[in-house]
Amino acid sequence: MTAHVTQMKTAAETALAAEFVAAKAALPGTAAVGALRESAFAVIAEKGLPHRRVEHWHYTDLRSAMRDAKPLAGLPDAAALAAAKAAIVPHARPGLAKLVLLDGSFVPELSDLADLPQGVQVMPMAKALAEGNSEVIARLGALEVAQGDHALALNASFMSDGVVIVVAADAEVKAPLNLIHLRSNAATASFARSLVLVNAGAKFTLIEAYESTAGRAADVEAQLNDALEIVVGEGAEVEHVLLQQLPRATLALTTMTVDLAAQSAFNSFALVLGAGLSRRQLYVRYSGEHAKAGLRGASLLKDRQHADTTLIMDHAVPNGESRELFKHVLDGASTGVYQGKVIVRPHAQKTDGGMKSNALLLSDDATMNNKPELEIFADDVVCGHGATVGALDEDLLFYLMARGLPKAEAERLLIQAFVGEAIEFVSAEPLRDALNGHVDAWLSER
Amino acid sequence: MAAVQETVDTVKLIDVDQYKYGFFTEIETDKAPKGLSEDIVRFISAKKNEPEWMLEWRLEAYRRWLTMPRPEWARVDYPEIDYQDLYYYSAPKSTAGPKSIDDVDPELLRVYEKLGIPLREQEILAGVQTSKIAVDAVFDSVSVVTTFKEELKKAGVIFCSISEAVQEHPDLVRKHLGTVISSNDNYYATLNAAVFSDGSFVYIPEGTRCPMELSTYFRINEKNTGQFERTLIIAEKGSYVSYLEGCTAPQRDENQLHAACVELIAMEDAEIKYSTVQNWYPGDSEGKGGIYNFVTKRGDCRGARSKISWTQVETGSAITWKYPSVILRGDESRGEFYSIAISNGRQQVDSGTKMIHLGKNTSSRIISKGIAAGRSDNTYRGQVSAHRKATNARNFTNCDSLLIGDQCGAHTVPYMEAKNATAVFEHEATTSKISEDQLFYCQARGLSAEEATAVIVNGFVKDVLQHLPMEFAVEAQKLIAISLEGSVG
């Protein structure tokens, strides 16, 4: 009775299929990894790229945004390495070890492997895949709630390299580890996959940065689809901070999955400033009781930028606590998307969940799409969500201007305060200062 | 905080196995052959003696429907419906057309008596019933009687079945039908456009305040029939109407399909208040039987300062798929949605609203309370959007859910889409709205924390219920007692 509509494959979908056939033999990994790639690509072959009729991708139509699939980025050449070397100079800080990925490939010669903090071990993902490291492979795509995800499946199909970071049990790593994702100035697609295993009782901070070796003005159309899986052991505490400043011509998909053991704590903050189209996906699963997670972030967008933050908090066990706070500041004709879903599974009693999304529209052409979702199957929980969209408060502006501040300055103060509410949760002061500095820089360019 | 005992008990009272309207009446019927085809569409149209344009409209919808996929985004799960296994037209044999109450089969009148729906005007006037309501009674596929037509006519109000309107006021119907919900709007609305058999038609002329409450009462009686009714309400400039809708069905083991469309049009300064108490048979406690309720309801605030308000109390149906919406086209127009949805047994509710802000200075308000018990799933799904030109659009949304027991689910899926910087949208949960101040105030007067919460929340629920007209108070009574403490946002 109902007609079956067969969707035509887009140029990008056709190219991806051809690329997969051509590249799969050369991609790193044992037979087990090969099987993983095959089953991941089957998802894409069957469903195609996600489009607006796929509920989870309703506001970010990847199918129409991805006009073509760029060729896979190969190993970086000498010129790219030289550019990368120059690009990481500002990141050099005494006592802060860095790991550098260039177009999805781990670059040991630019990384501080010799100066890693005590208790931290690093191995290239390509090596783990090629050697068939069973501990690593077993963790890949293991988080149930993220299974079937389009972006993650695409990453698993083409993942080339990345890093595996292992933090020893009870290690108190004071200095953060700096993971720098660089894109060279090439119209390619990169697929990095990283894994962070934080063993029981350890404390660890990871800072991620996304940028191009050619700076923010680079106009080469690059694509990246990275995934980072974090396993937080019992009683371990992990903090994660991300700064994305990719050029406008870049299409960036990043997925982070977090598996929380009992009594563990995880806090993440992301500042999104760059990329023409970006989508951050976060999947958090509570595997042990009394775990706490806080996901926060701010996206400052202008012109025609589109940034999507989509997250799922999966409370599978009782007594979990989750907090989300996301801020969008939208100028020009930019679009912000926030989709947050808190799932409380049957019997996950005493879950405490709080989700908040606030958006500030600075222009009449800006758009905010907000979808804070609750899916609750337990009756003794406290879950709430709040979402607001609006312009700068006229009364507050008036108040500040009445005290002699010029309008631009008054606006600036209010936006700083708005974003600052989320940055506040980053525990280290130098990090907070650095993030606020980036917000100020964005504001002065307005 | 878990639900308090009082709430648990009250919800139990209206549990699925307590369904009171499950009786079936033997009435001789005139049915279309089973199945769905262009011929059936022609059959229905011919039965109604419809003009050619109406048939064309139906056929276009039918052809379009054949190409549409079944929507799958809602959080409801049901087996593929065999559209060929249904009767699309079933009418009590005795009613060949609209007529006075004296011509109505006494058997039918007894049905409505049993349901507590007053159809005899003289009884109502004699004070058997306390207040005056005009009723359009729809039995399976057709409207059997419409009361108080004469009196309404004096005020210039047209209130009749839609089939009658097609005959007697074809210009009005042709001008407005399908202008709010187009004939190819969505899967179920398109099916409805093709096969709708009856429904109510209301026209309130300019500057008229409808002298009484209008209502329609839907009853599905026959086995294996689908009920597809279509209601069209037009409120001209400066007019006001309050409309009530009630529904019940017999207790059966098979699922029955109900796919209705309601279109409301409010011109300048007009106000339409539409209230529903939906109590279709919900199926038994194991999920056997029950009505599949796929309804498209949409109001169009076409004129400036117009207002449309939806109030619904949803307790029935195996599956509810229903999103009464308001298109805020006129400047300074206002849309409201008040809903209490209670699910029990194996019921699945996916309901909410859409407020589409198009005009300047438009405002909308959404208050939704979902209560899930048994093994049911209760989802609020609401969309609020402000388009580029919707300067100063305002929305306030508050949706709370309460779970009773750990085998049910309560979900909230709000979509907020703002394309205008001056739009202010707020979405909140009650938990944050019960202020510390209010709690402190009550507690300072000797109430325990739980009692204080109950008092505040109860007051709030009553606030929603008071948007229901008095006539529905009896049905709503059971729900008034329900308190919502322990609600999750």
Short mmCIF file of N, CA and C in Angstrom, two decimals, chain A residues 139-220:
data_model
loop_
_atom_site.label_atom_id
_atom_site.label_comp_id
_atom_site.label_asym_id
_atom_site.label_seq_id
_atom_site.Cartn_x
_atom_site.Cartn_y
_atom_site.Cartn_z
N ARG A 139 37.30 -1.92 23.14
CA ARG A 139 36.67 -0.68 23.60
C ARG A 139 36.05 0.14 22.47
N LEU A 140 36.50 -0.11 21.24
CA LEU A 140 36.05 0.73 20.13
C LEU A 140 34.57 0.54 19.85
N GLY A 141 33.84 1.60 19.92
CA GLY A 141 32.40 1.55 19.62
C GLY A 141 31.61 0.70 20.59
N ALA A 142 32.17 0.51 21.79
CA ALA A 142 31.52 -0.40 22.74
C ALA A 142 30.34 0.23 23.48
N LEU A 143 30.29 1.55 23.48
CA LEU A 143 29.22 2.21 24.24
C LEU A 143 27.88 2.02 23.52
N GLU A 144 27.01 1.28 24.18
CA GLU A 144 25.76 0.87 23.54
C GLU A 144 24.92 2.04 23.03
N VAL A 145 24.85 3.08 23.86
CA VAL A 145 23.97 4.19 23.53
C VAL A 145 24.41 4.93 22.26
N ALA A 146 25.70 4.76 21.89
CA ALA A 146 26.20 5.45 20.70
C ALA A 146 26.14 4.56 19.47
N GLN A 147 25.74 3.32 19.65
CA GLN A 147 25.74 2.40 18.52
C GLN A 147 24.69 2.79 17.48
N GLY A 148 25.05 2.64 16.24
CA GLY A 148 24.14 3.01 15.17
C GLY A 148 24.27 4.47 14.79
N ASP A 149 25.12 5.21 15.50
CA ASP A 149 25.32 6.62 15.19
C ASP A 149 26.04 6.76 13.84
N HIS A 150 25.51 7.62 12.99
CA HIS A 150 26.05 7.78 11.63
C HIS A 150 27.50 8.25 11.62
N ALA A 151 27.77 9.34 12.37
CA ALA A 151 29.10 9.93 12.33
C ALA A 151 30.14 8.96 12.90
N LEU A 152 29.74 8.28 13.95
CA LEU A 152 30.66 7.34 14.59
C LEU A 152 30.92 6.15 13.65
N ALA A 153 29.89 5.73 12.95
CA ALA A 153 30.04 4.62 12.01
C ALA A 153 30.99 5.01 10.88
N LEU A 154 30.85 6.25 10.41
CA LEU A 154 31.72 6.73 9.34
C LEU A 154 33.17 6.80 9.82
N ASN A 155 33.32 7.24 11.07
CA ASN A 155 34.67 7.29 11.63
C ASN A 155 35.25 5.89 11.74
N ALA A 156 34.45 4.96 12.23
CA ALA A 156 34.95 3.60 12.41
C ALA A 156 35.31 2.96 11.07
N SER A 157 34.62 3.36 10.01
CA SER A 157 34.92 2.80 8.69
C SER A 157 36.30 3.23 8.22
N PHE A 158 36.63 4.51 8.45
CA PHE A 158 37.85 5.06 7.85
C PHE A 158 38.95 5.40 8.86
N MET A 159 38.73 5.12 10.15
CA MET A 159 39.71 5.58 11.16
C MET A 159 41.12 5.15 10.77
N SER A 160 42.04 6.12 10.82
CA SER A 160 43.39 5.84 10.37
C SER A 160 44.37 5.78 11.53
N ASP A 161 44.26 6.77 12.40
CA ASP A 161 45.22 6.85 13.50
C ASP A 161 44.58 7.67 14.61
N GLY A 162 45.39 8.04 15.57
CA GLY A 162 44.90 8.76 16.73
C GLY A 162 45.81 8.38 17.87
N VAL A 163 45.34 8.59 19.08
CA VAL A 163 46.20 8.20 20.20
C VAL A 163 45.42 7.32 21.18
N VAL A 164 46.17 6.45 21.84
CA VAL A 164 45.59 5.68 22.94
C VAL A 164 46.33 6.17 24.19
N ILE A 165 45.58 6.75 25.10
CA ILE A 165 46.19 7.28 26.33
C ILE A 165 45.73 6.41 27.49
N VAL A 166 46.70 5.89 28.24
CA VAL A 166 46.33 5.07 29.39
C VAL A 166 46.86 5.74 30.66
N VAL A 167 45.97 5.99 31.60
CA VAL A 167 46.39 6.60 32.86
C VAL A 167 46.33 5.50 33.93
N ALA A 168 47.46 5.29 34.59
CA ALA A 168 47.57 4.20 35.57
C ALA A 168 46.64 4.42 36.76
N ALA A 169 46.25 3.32 37.38
CA ALA A 169 45.37 3.39 38.54
C ALA A 169 46.00 4.28 39.62
N ASP A 170 45.16 5.07 40.25
CA ASP A 170 45.55 5.96 41.35
C ASP A 170 46.59 7.02 40.99
N ALA A 171 46.92 7.17 39.71
CA ALA A 171 47.89 8.19 39.32
C ALA A 171 47.22 9.56 39.46
N GLU A 172 47.88 10.46 40.15
CA GLU A 172 47.34 11.82 40.25
C GLU A 172 48.10 12.70 39.30
N VAL A 173 47.59 12.81 38.09
CA VAL A 173 48.32 13.58 37.08
C VAL A 173 47.96 15.05 37.25
N LYS A 174 48.94 15.82 37.69
CA LYS A 174 48.67 17.23 37.99
C LYS A 174 48.57 18.06 36.71
N ALA A 175 49.60 17.88 35.83
CA ALA A 175 49.63 18.72 34.62
C ALA A 175 48.68 18.15 33.57
N PRO A 176 47.93 19.01 32.93
CA PRO A 176 47.05 18.50 31.87
C PRO A 176 47.85 18.02 30.67
N LEU A 177 47.26 17.13 29.92
CA LEU A 177 47.87 16.66 28.69
C LEU A 177 47.17 17.38 27.55
N ASN A 178 47.97 17.89 26.63
CA ASN A 178 47.44 18.74 25.57
C ASN A 178 47.38 17.96 24.26
N LEU A 179 46.18 17.68 23.79
CA LEU A 179 46.03 16.93 22.54
C LEU A 179 45.65 17.92 21.44
N ILE A 180 46.59 18.11 20.49
CA ILE A 180 46.37 19.14 19.46
C ILE A 180 46.02 18.47 18.12
N HIS A 181 44.82 18.78 17.64
CA HIS A 181 44.39 18.24 16.34
C HIS A 181 44.64 19.30 15.30
N LEU A 182 45.58 19.05 14.41
CA LEU A 182 45.85 20.03 13.37
C LEU A 182 45.33 19.54 12.03
N ARG A 183 44.80 20.47 11.26
CA ARG A 183 44.42 20.13 9.88
C ARG A 183 45.37 20.90 8.98
N SER A 184 45.96 20.22 8.00
CA SER A 184 46.82 20.91 7.06
C SER A 184 45.93 21.62 6.05
N ASN A 185 46.53 22.45 5.23
CA ASN A 185 45.75 23.24 4.28
C ASN A 185 45.49 22.40 3.02
N ALA A 186 44.74 21.32 3.18
CA ALA A 186 44.49 20.42 2.05
C ALA A 186 43.03 20.01 2.05
N ALA A 187 42.47 19.88 0.86
CA ALA A 187 41.06 19.51 0.74
C ALA A 187 40.89 18.01 0.89
N THR A 188 41.11 17.55 2.09
CA THR A 188 41.02 16.12 2.34
C THR A 188 40.06 15.86 3.50
N ALA A 189 39.82 14.58 3.74
CA ALA A 189 38.99 14.18 4.88
C ALA A 189 39.85 13.38 5.83
N SER A 190 39.75 13.69 7.13
CA SER A 190 40.54 12.92 8.09
C SER A 190 39.62 12.29 9.13
N PHE A 191 40.05 11.14 9.62
CA PHE A 191 39.24 10.37 10.56
C PHE A 191 40.14 9.88 11.69
N ALA A 192 40.27 10.68 12.72
CA ALA A 192 41.10 10.26 13.85
C ALA A 192 40.23 9.56 14.88
N ARG A 193 40.81 8.57 15.52
CA ARG A 193 40.09 7.86 16.56
C ARG A 193 41.00 7.75 17.77
N SER A 194 40.56 8.21 18.89
CA SER A 194 41.41 8.15 20.08
C SER A 194 40.67 7.50 21.23
N LEU A 195 41.46 6.97 22.12
CA LEU A 195 40.89 6.27 23.27
C LEU A 195 41.65 6.70 24.52
N VAL A 196 40.92 7.04 25.54
CA VAL A 196 41.54 7.43 26.80
C VAL A 196 41.04 6.48 27.88
N LEU A 197 41.93 5.72 28.46
CA LEU A 197 41.55 4.79 29.53
C LEU A 197 42.09 5.33 30.84
N VAL A 198 41.21 5.77 31.69
CA VAL A 198 41.66 6.30 32.97
C VAL A 198 41.31 5.25 34.03
N ASN A 199 42.31 4.65 34.59
CA ASN A 199 42.07 3.56 35.53
C ASN A 199 41.60 4.05 36.89
N ALA A 200 41.12 3.11 37.68
CA ALA A 200 40.48 3.42 38.95
C ALA A 200 41.31 4.38 39.81
N GLY A 201 40.63 5.35 40.37
CA GLY A 201 41.25 6.24 41.34
C GLY A 201 42.18 7.30 40.78
N ALA A 202 42.35 7.31 39.44
CA ALA A 202 43.29 8.26 38.86
C ALA A 202 42.64 9.63 38.68
N LYS A 203 43.50 10.65 38.57
CA LYS A 203 43.00 12.00 38.27
C LYS A 203 43.71 12.48 37.02
N PHE A 204 42.94 13.02 36.07
CA PHE A 204 43.55 13.34 34.78
C PHE A 204 42.81 14.47 34.09
N THR A 205 43.58 15.35 33.45
CA THR A 205 42.96 16.44 32.68
C THR A 205 43.45 16.40 31.25
N LEU A 206 42.53 16.46 30.32
CA LEU A 206 42.88 16.43 28.90
C LEU A 206 42.39 17.72 28.25
N ILE A 207 43.30 18.37 27.53
CA ILE A 207 42.90 19.58 26.78
C ILE A 207 42.99 19.24 25.30
N GLU A 208 41.93 19.54 24.58
CA GLU A 208 41.96 19.30 23.14
C GLU A 208 41.87 20.63 22.42
N ALA A 209 42.63 20.76 21.34
CA ALA A 209 42.53 21.96 20.51
C ALA A 209 42.37 21.53 19.06
N TYR A 210 41.49 22.21 18.36
CA TYR A 210 41.30 21.94 16.94
C TYR A 210 41.62 23.20 16.16
N GLU A 211 42.60 23.13 15.27
CA GLU A 211 42.89 24.27 14.42
C GLU A 211 43.58 23.85 13.14
N SER A 212 43.74 24.83 12.24
CA SER A 212 44.39 24.54 10.97
C SER A 212 45.80 25.09 10.99
N THR A 213 46.71 24.41 10.31
CA THR A 213 48.10 24.90 10.25
C THR A 213 48.15 26.20 9.46
N ALA A 214 47.13 26.46 8.67
CA ALA A 214 47.12 27.68 7.87
C ALA A 214 46.34 28.80 8.55
N GLY A 215 45.99 28.59 9.81
CA GLY A 215 45.27 29.64 10.56
C GLY A 215 43.79 29.62 10.28
N ARG A 216 43.08 30.56 10.92
CA ARG A 216 41.63 30.56 10.85
C ARG A 216 41.11 30.99 9.48
N ALA A 217 41.96 31.68 8.71
CA ALA A 217 41.49 32.22 7.43
C ALA A 217 41.62 31.22 6.28
N ALA A 218 42.20 30.06 6.56
CA ALA A 218 42.40 29.08 5.48
C ALA A 218 41.07 28.81 4.79
N ASP A 219 41.12 28.76 3.43
CA ASP A 219 39.86 28.61 2.73
C ASP A 219 39.74 27.30 1.97
N VAL A 220 40.58 26.34 2.29
CA VAL A 220 40.48 25.05 1.63
C VAL A 220 39.39 24.23 2.32
#
